[in-house]
Each structure stands twice: as structure tokens, then as C-alpha cells.
């Protein structure tokens, strides 16, 4: 049953956001665990499977990975659901990693 605050009553505070780096690492696991998705990611980025680990050490890798998920609503929603995240939180994690 949904509970809504009464007028003048504070709404329950939302769960704290997760660390952007943790979200990005979870996203890598999500992508890597799905053959079709990892193939598409490799095709889009031009990376090869053997170079994925080295690429992940680069500061911009996770920004690109989150961009990849954010570019496709179905992928974004699948990851958000699997990770228990609000899709907007993934966008905020991307922005935090990019700055």
C-alpha cells in the first residue's frame, strides 16, 4: 500500500545515492554479463575484449560506458532495474565521473 504524507508532514527521505564509481563498476558487470550488450558496446567503442581491462583503467572509460547505457532507454531501464537505481541516478553518476 502506498503511503503519502499528510499536508504539512515531511515526506520520507530518499535512500542516499550510491557512489558514482560503484554505479559505473556495476554497469560494467551488467554489460559484460550480457552477450548481445557487450558485443554492441565493443562495436560502438571499437574496443576489443582483450583490451577491456586496460581500457577500464582509463578515467574516461566509465563515462563512456554510462553514456552507452544512457543512449538506449531499454538498456538504461534494464540496468536501473537490475541495480535497484532510479535511472536519473545513473545520469548523475555519469556527470559526477565526467567532472
PDB file of C-alpha atoms in Angstrom:
ATOM      1  CA  UNK A   1       0.000   0.000   0.000  1.00  0.00           C
ATOM      2  CA  UNK A   2       1.371   3.424  -0.946  1.00  0.00           C
ATOM      3  CA  UNK A   3       1.643   5.938   1.844  1.00  0.00           C
ATOM      4  CA  UNK A   4       1.557   9.627   1.059  1.00  0.00           C
ATOM      5  CA  UNK A   5       2.472  12.276   3.627  1.00  0.00           C
ATOM      6  CA  UNK A   6      -0.363  14.334   5.023  1.00  0.00           C
ATOM      7  CA  UNK A   7      -0.320  18.064   4.327  1.00  0.00           C
ATOM      8  CA  UNK A   8       2.336  19.696   6.495  1.00  0.00           C
ATOM      9  CA  UNK A   9       4.043  16.367   7.150  1.00  0.00           C
ATOM     10  CA  UNK A  10       7.526  15.807   5.752  1.00  0.00           C
ATOM     11  CA  UNK A  11       7.934  13.095   3.149  1.00  0.00           C
ATOM     12  CA  UNK A  12      10.231  10.204   3.968  1.00  0.00           C
ATOM     13  CA  UNK A  13      13.775  10.907   2.914  1.00  0.00           C
ATOM     14  CA  UNK A  14      15.015   9.051  -0.121  1.00  0.00           C
ATOM     15  CA  UNK A  15      17.777   6.494   0.165  1.00  0.00           C
ATOM     16  CA  UNK A  16      21.198   8.080  -0.205  1.00  0.00           C
ATOM     17  CA  UNK A  17      22.667   7.961  -3.675  1.00  0.00           C
ATOM     18  CA  UNK A  18      25.329   5.410  -4.404  1.00  0.00           C
ATOM     19  CA  UNK A  19      28.910   6.274  -5.190  1.00  0.00           C
ATOM     20  CA  UNK A  20      29.234   7.129  -8.913  1.00  0.00           C
ATOM     21  CA  UNK A  21      32.260   4.862  -9.268  1.00  0.00           C
ATOM     22  CA  UNK A  22      30.298   1.959  -7.747  1.00  0.00           C
ATOM     23  CA  UNK A  23      27.440   2.565 -10.175  1.00  0.00           C
ATOM     24  CA  UNK A  24      29.898   2.540 -13.087  1.00  0.00           C
ATOM     25  CA  UNK A  25      31.535  -0.686 -11.905  1.00  0.00           C
ATOM     26  CA  UNK A  26      28.104  -2.276 -11.527  1.00  0.00           C
ATOM     27  CA  UNK A  27      27.272  -1.088 -15.048  1.00  0.00           C
ATOM     28  CA  UNK A  28      30.395  -2.798 -16.389  1.00  0.00           C
ATOM     29  CA  UNK A  29      29.344  -6.053 -14.759  1.00  0.00           C
ATOM     30  CA  UNK A  30      25.855  -5.655 -16.171  1.00  0.00           C
ATOM     31  CA  UNK A  31      27.101  -5.043 -19.720  1.00  0.00           C
ATOM     32  CA  UNK A  32      29.765  -7.742 -19.545  1.00  0.00           C
ATOM     33  CA  UNK A  33      27.200 -10.286 -18.375  1.00  0.00           C
ATOM     34  CA  UNK A  34      25.009  -9.889 -21.454  1.00  0.00           C
ATOM     35  CA  UNK A  35      26.495 -11.186 -24.703  1.00  0.00           C
ATOM     36  CA  UNK A  36      24.443  -9.031 -27.064  1.00  0.00           C
ATOM     37  CA  UNK A  37      25.010  -5.917 -24.995  1.00  0.00           C
ATOM     38  CA  UNK A  38      28.767  -6.384 -24.635  1.00  0.00           C
ATOM     39  CA  UNK A  39      29.086  -7.050 -28.374  1.00  0.00           C
ATOM     40  CA  UNK A  40      27.209  -3.835 -29.124  1.00  0.00           C
ATOM     41  CA  UNK A  41      29.359  -1.911 -26.626  1.00  0.00           C
ATOM     42  CA  UNK A  42      32.549  -3.248 -28.200  1.00  0.00           C
ATOM     43  CA  UNK A  43      31.263  -2.417 -31.698  1.00  0.00           C
ATOM     44  CA  UNK A  44      30.328   1.137 -30.715  1.00  0.00           C
ATOM     45  CA  UNK A  45      33.590   1.848 -28.904  1.00  0.00           C
ATOM     46  CA  UNK A  46      35.941  -0.064 -31.195  1.00  0.00           C
ATOM     47  CA  UNK A  47      37.419  -1.861 -28.184  1.00  0.00           C
ATOM     48  CA  UNK A  48      38.429  -5.497 -28.269  1.00  0.00           C
ATOM     49  CA  UNK A  49      37.614  -7.945 -25.478  1.00  0.00           C
ATOM     50  CA  UNK A  50      41.300  -8.415 -24.691  1.00  0.00           C
ATOM     51  CA  UNK A  51      41.745  -4.680 -24.174  1.00  0.00           C
ATOM     52  CA  UNK A  52      38.691  -4.132 -21.997  1.00  0.00           C
ATOM     53  CA  UNK A  53      40.558  -4.439 -18.693  1.00  0.00           C
ATOM     54  CA  UNK A  54      43.215  -1.924 -19.741  1.00  0.00           C
ATOM     55  CA  UNK A  55      40.571   0.437 -21.090  1.00  0.00           C
ATOM     56  CA  UNK A  56      38.679   0.274 -17.781  1.00  0.00           C
ATOM     57  CA  UNK A  57      41.757   1.759 -16.088  1.00  0.00           C
ATOM     58  CA  UNK A  58      41.349   4.955 -18.132  1.00  0.00           C
ATOM     59  CA  UNK A  59      39.457   7.763 -16.366  1.00  0.00           C
ATOM     60  CA  UNK A  60      37.065   8.324 -19.275  1.00  0.00           C
ATOM     61  CA  UNK A  61      36.125   4.672 -19.757  1.00  0.00           C
ATOM     62  CA  UNK A  62      33.300   4.650 -17.231  1.00  0.00           C
ATOM     63  CA  UNK A  63      31.903   7.939 -18.537  1.00  0.00           C
ATOM     64  CA  UNK A  64      31.689   6.312 -21.972  1.00  0.00           C
ATOM     65  CA  UNK A  65      30.160   3.161 -20.527  1.00  0.00           C
ATOM     66  CA  UNK A  66      27.425   5.126 -18.776  1.00  0.00           C
ATOM     67  CA  UNK A  67      26.895   7.180 -21.947  1.00  0.00           C
ATOM     68  CA  UNK A  68      26.382   3.899 -23.784  1.00  0.00           C
ATOM     69  CA  UNK A  69      23.662   2.824 -21.347  1.00  0.00           C
ATOM     70  CA  UNK A  70      22.068   6.270 -21.228  1.00  0.00           C
ATOM     71  CA  UNK A  71      21.822   6.339 -25.038  1.00  0.00           C
ATOM     72  CA  UNK A  72      19.373   3.425 -25.150  1.00  0.00           C
ATOM     73  CA  UNK A  73      16.311   3.653 -22.936  1.00  0.00           C
ATOM     74  CA  UNK A  74      15.712  -0.105 -22.867  1.00  0.00           C
ATOM     75  CA  UNK A  75      19.296  -0.783 -21.762  1.00  0.00           C
ATOM     76  CA  UNK A  76      19.124   2.040 -19.235  1.00  0.00           C
ATOM     77  CA  UNK A  77      15.896   0.744 -17.724  1.00  0.00           C
ATOM     78  CA  UNK A  78      17.206  -2.839 -17.640  1.00  0.00           C
ATOM     79  CA  UNK A  79      20.349  -1.768 -15.806  1.00  0.00           C
ATOM     80  CA  UNK A  80      18.472   0.558 -13.457  1.00  0.00           C
ATOM     81  CA  UNK A  81      16.056  -2.229 -12.573  1.00  0.00           C
ATOM     82  CA  UNK A  82      18.807  -4.797 -12.074  1.00  0.00           C
ATOM     83  CA  UNK A  83      20.832  -2.394  -9.914  1.00  0.00           C
ATOM     84  CA  UNK A  84      17.874  -1.036  -7.969  1.00  0.00           C
ATOM     85  CA  UNK A  85      18.569   2.501  -9.146  1.00  0.00           C
ATOM     86  CA  UNK A  86      16.491   5.385 -10.354  1.00  0.00           C
ATOM     87  CA  UNK A  87      17.566   5.942 -13.986  1.00  0.00           C
ATOM     88  CA  UNK A  88      18.249   9.607 -13.172  1.00  0.00           C
ATOM     89  CA  UNK A  89      20.837   8.483 -10.642  1.00  0.00           C
ATOM     90  CA  UNK A  90      22.792   6.843 -13.466  1.00  0.00           C
ATOM     91  CA  UNK A  91      22.838  10.154 -15.319  1.00  0.00           C
ATOM     92  CA  UNK A  92      24.028  11.951 -12.199  1.00  0.00           C
ATOM     93  CA  UNK A  93      26.762   9.346 -11.722  1.00  0.00           C
ATOM     94  CA  UNK A  94      27.895   9.948 -15.309  1.00  0.00           C
ATOM     95  CA  UNK A  95      28.054  13.698 -14.719  1.00  0.00           C
ATOM     96  CA  UNK A  96      29.996  13.236 -11.474  1.00  0.00           C
ATOM     97  CA  UNK A  97      32.543  10.980 -13.178  1.00  0.00           C
ATOM     98  CA  UNK A  98      32.931  13.432 -16.063  1.00  0.00           C
ATOM     99  CA  UNK A  99      33.760  16.382 -13.822  1.00  0.00           C
TER     100      UNK A  99
END
